[in-house]
mmCIF file of C-alpha atoms and ligand atoms in Angstrom:
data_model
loop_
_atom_site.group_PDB
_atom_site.id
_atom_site.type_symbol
_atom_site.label_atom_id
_atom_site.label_comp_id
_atom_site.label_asym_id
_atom_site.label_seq_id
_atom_site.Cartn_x
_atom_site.Cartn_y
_atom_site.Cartn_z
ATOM 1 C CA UNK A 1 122.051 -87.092 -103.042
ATOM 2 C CA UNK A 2 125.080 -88.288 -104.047
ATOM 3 C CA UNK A 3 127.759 -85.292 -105.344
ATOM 4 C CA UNK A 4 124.425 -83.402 -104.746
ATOM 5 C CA UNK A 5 124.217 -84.247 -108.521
ATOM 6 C CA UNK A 6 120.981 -85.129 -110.383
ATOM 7 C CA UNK A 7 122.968 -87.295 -112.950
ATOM 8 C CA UNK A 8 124.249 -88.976 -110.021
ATOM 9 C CA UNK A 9 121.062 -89.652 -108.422
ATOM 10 C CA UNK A 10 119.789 -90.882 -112.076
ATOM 11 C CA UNK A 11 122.564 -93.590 -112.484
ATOM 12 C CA UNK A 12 121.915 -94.690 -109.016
ATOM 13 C CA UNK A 13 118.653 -94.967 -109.832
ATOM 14 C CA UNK A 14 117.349 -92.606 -106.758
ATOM 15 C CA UNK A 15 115.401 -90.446 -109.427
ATOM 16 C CA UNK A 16 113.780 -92.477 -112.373
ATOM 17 C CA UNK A 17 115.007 -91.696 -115.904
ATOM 18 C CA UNK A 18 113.421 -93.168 -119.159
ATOM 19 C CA UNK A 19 116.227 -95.315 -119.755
ATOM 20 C CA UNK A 20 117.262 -96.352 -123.228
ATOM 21 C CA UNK A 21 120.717 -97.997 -122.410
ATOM 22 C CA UNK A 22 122.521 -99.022 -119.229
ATOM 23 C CA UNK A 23 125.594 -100.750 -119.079
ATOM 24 C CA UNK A 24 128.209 -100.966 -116.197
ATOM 25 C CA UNK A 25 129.955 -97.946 -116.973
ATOM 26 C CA UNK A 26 127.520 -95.854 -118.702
ATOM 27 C CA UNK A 27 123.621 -94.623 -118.757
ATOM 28 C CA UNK A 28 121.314 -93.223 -121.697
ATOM 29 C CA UNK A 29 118.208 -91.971 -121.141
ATOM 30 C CA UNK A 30 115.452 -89.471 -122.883
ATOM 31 C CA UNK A 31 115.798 -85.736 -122.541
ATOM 32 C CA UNK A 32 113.326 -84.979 -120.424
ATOM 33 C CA UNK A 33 113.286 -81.507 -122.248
ATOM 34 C CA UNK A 34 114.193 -82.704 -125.842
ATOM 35 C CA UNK A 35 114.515 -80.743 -128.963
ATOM 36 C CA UNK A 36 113.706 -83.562 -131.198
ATOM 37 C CA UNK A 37 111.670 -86.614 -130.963
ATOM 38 C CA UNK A 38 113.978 -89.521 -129.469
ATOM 39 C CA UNK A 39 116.714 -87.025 -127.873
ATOM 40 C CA UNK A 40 119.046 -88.808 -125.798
ATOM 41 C CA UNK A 41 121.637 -88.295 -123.630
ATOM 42 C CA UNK A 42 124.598 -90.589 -122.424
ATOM 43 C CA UNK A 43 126.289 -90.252 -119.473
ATOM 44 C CA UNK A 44 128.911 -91.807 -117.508
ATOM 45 C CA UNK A 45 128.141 -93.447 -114.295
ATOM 46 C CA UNK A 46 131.347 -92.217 -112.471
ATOM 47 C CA UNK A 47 130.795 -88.680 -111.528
ATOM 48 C CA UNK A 48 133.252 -85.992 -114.054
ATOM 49 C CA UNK A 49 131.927 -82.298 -114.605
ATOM 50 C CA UNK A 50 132.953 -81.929 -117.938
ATOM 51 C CA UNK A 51 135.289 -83.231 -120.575
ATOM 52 C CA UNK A 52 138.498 -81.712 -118.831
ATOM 53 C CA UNK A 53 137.807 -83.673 -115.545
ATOM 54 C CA UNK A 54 136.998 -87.150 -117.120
ATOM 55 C CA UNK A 55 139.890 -89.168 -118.069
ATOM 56 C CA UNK A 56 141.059 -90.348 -121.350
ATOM 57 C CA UNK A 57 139.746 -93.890 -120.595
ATOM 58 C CA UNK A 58 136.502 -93.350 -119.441
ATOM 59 C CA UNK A 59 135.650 -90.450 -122.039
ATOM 60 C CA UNK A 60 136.683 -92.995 -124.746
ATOM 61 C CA UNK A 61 133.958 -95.470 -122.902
ATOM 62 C CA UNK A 62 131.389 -93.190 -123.359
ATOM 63 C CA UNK A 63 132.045 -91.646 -126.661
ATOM 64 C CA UNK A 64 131.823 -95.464 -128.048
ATOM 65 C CA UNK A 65 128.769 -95.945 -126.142
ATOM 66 C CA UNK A 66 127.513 -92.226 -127.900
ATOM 67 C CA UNK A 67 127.641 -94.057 -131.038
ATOM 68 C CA UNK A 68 126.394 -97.549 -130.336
ATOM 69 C CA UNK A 69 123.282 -95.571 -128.784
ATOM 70 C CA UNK A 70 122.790 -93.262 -132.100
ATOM 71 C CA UNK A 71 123.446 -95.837 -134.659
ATOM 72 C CA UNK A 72 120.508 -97.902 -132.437
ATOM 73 C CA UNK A 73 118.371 -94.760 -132.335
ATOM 74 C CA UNK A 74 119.021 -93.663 -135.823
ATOM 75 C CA UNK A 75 117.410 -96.898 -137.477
ATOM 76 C CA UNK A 76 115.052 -97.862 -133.983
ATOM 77 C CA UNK A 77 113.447 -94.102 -134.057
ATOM 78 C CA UNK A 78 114.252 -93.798 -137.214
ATOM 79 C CA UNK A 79 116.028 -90.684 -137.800
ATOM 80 C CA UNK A 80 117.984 -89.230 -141.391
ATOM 81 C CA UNK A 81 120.770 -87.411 -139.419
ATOM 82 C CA UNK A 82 121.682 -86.506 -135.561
ATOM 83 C CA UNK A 83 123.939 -84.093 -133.869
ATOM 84 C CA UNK A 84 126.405 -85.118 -131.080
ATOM 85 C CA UNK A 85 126.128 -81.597 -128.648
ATOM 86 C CA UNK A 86 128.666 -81.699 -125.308
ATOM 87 C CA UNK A 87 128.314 -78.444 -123.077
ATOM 88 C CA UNK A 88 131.683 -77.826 -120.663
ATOM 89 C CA UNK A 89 130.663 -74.843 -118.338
ATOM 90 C CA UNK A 90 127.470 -72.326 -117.834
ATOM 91 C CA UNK A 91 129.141 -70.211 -120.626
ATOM 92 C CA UNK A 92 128.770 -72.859 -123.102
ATOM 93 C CA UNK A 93 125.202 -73.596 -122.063
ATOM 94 C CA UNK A 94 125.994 -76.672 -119.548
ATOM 95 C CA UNK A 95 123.507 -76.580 -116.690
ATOM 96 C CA UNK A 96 123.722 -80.085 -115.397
ATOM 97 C CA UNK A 97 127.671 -80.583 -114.241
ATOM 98 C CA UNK A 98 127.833 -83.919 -114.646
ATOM 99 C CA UNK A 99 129.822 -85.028 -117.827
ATOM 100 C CA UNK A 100 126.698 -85.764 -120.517
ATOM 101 C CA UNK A 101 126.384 -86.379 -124.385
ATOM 102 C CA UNK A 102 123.510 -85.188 -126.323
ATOM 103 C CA UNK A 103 122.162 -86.888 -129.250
ATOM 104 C CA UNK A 104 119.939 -84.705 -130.781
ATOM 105 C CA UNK A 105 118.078 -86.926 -133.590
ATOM 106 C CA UNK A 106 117.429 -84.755 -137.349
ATOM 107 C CA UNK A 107 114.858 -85.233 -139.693
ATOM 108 C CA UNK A 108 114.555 -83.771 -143.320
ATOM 109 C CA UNK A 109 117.520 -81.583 -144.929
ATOM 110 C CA UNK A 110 119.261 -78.791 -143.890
ATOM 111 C CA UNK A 111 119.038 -78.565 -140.268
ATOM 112 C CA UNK A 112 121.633 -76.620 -138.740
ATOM 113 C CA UNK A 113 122.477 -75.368 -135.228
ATOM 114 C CA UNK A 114 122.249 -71.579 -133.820
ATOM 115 C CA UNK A 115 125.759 -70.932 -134.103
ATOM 116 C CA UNK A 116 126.020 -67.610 -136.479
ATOM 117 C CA UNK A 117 129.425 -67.914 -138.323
ATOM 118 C CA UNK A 118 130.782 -64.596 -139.558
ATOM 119 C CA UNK A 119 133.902 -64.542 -142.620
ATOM 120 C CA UNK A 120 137.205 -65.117 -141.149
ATOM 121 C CA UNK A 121 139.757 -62.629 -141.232
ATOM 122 C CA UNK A 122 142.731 -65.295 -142.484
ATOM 123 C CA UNK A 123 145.518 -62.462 -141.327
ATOM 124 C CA UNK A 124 143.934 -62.260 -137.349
ATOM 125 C CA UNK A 125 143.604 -66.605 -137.684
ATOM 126 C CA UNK A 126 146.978 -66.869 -138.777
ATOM 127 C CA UNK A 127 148.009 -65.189 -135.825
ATOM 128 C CA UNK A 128 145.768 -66.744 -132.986
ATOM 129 C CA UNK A 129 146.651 -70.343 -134.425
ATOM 130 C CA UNK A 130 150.274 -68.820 -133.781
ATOM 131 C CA UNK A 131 149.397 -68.027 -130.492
ATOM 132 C CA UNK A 132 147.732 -70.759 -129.217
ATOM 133 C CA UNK A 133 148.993 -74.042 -131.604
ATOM 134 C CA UNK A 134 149.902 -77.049 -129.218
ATOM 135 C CA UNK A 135 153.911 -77.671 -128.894
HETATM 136 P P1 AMP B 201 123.138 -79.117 -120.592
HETATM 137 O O1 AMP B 201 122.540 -77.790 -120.986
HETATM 138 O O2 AMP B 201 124.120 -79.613 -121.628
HETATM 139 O O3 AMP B 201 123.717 -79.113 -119.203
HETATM 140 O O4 AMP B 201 121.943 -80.141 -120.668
HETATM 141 C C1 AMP B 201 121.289 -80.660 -119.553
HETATM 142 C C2 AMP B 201 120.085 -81.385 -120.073
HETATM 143 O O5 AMP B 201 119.601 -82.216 -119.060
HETATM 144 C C3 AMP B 201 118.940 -80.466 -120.506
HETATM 145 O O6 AMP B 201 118.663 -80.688 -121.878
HETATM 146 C C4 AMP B 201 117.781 -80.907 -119.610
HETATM 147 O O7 AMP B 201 116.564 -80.921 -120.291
HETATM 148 C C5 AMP B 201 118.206 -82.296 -119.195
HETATM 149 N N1 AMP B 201 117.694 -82.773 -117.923
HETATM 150 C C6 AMP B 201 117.685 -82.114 -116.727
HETATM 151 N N2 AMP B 201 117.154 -82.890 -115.764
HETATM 152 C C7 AMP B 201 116.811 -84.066 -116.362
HETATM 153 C C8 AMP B 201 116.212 -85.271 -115.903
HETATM 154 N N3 AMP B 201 115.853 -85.434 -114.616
HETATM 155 N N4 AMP B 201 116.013 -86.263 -116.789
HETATM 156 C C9 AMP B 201 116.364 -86.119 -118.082
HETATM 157 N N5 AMP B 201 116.936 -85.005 -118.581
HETATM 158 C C10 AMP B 201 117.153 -83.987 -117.734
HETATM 159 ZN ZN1 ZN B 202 127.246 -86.491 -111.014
#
């Protein structure tokens, strides 16, 4: 398998996918383990790990194929709303490490995701942004 990578393997067609959108750069196909009816994800065909690895160009590819594939889905499903979910390393989640959009179709009002927010202590983010603001 190529980059011993399942994603790989899926856009080489080598393991079969339930395709929804294939183009010459990029692939989107169904969740196999989706948390909504119709949930997608996109991936490039070129093999990146994560955001930090891909290029500029070819993340900009497949962020405008991210939309064309959820404005499809959201009217093709349909769907009222959808979240756009991108997981960069086993700490945020990402078990597949090959660069991979999910669109995670919503139905109904009010649906959030399992983040838990706490108030922010505007003193201690006054200081981080300090600390860590871009030059
Ligand atoms: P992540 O946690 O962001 O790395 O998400 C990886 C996703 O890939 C999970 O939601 C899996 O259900 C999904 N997945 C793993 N293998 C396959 C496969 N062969 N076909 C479709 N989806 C897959
Ligand atoms: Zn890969």
């Amino acid at each position: 398998m190529k980059n011993n990578c399942i994603f790989c393997a899926i856009a080489a067609g080598e393991i079969p996918s339930f395709k929804v959108y294939e183009d010459d750069d990029v692939l989107a196909y169904l969740d196999i383990n989706p948390f909504s009816e119709g949930h997608t994800l996109v991936i490039p065909k070129i093999h990146a790990t994560g955001m930090l690895d891909a290029s500029d160009e070819l993340l900009a590819t497949v962020v405008a194929r991210v939309k064309k594939v959820a404005a499809h889905l959201k009217t093709a499903l349909p769907c009222d709303g959808f979240n756009i979910l991108q997981n960069n390393g086993a700490a945020a989640g990402q078990t597949v490490p090959h660069l991979h959009f999910h669109i995670v179709p919503r139905r109904g009002e009010g649906g959030g995701i399992s983040f838990t927010s706490g108030k922010g202590d505007m003193a201690a983010l006054a200081k981080l942004a300090d600390r860590i603001r871009i030059a």
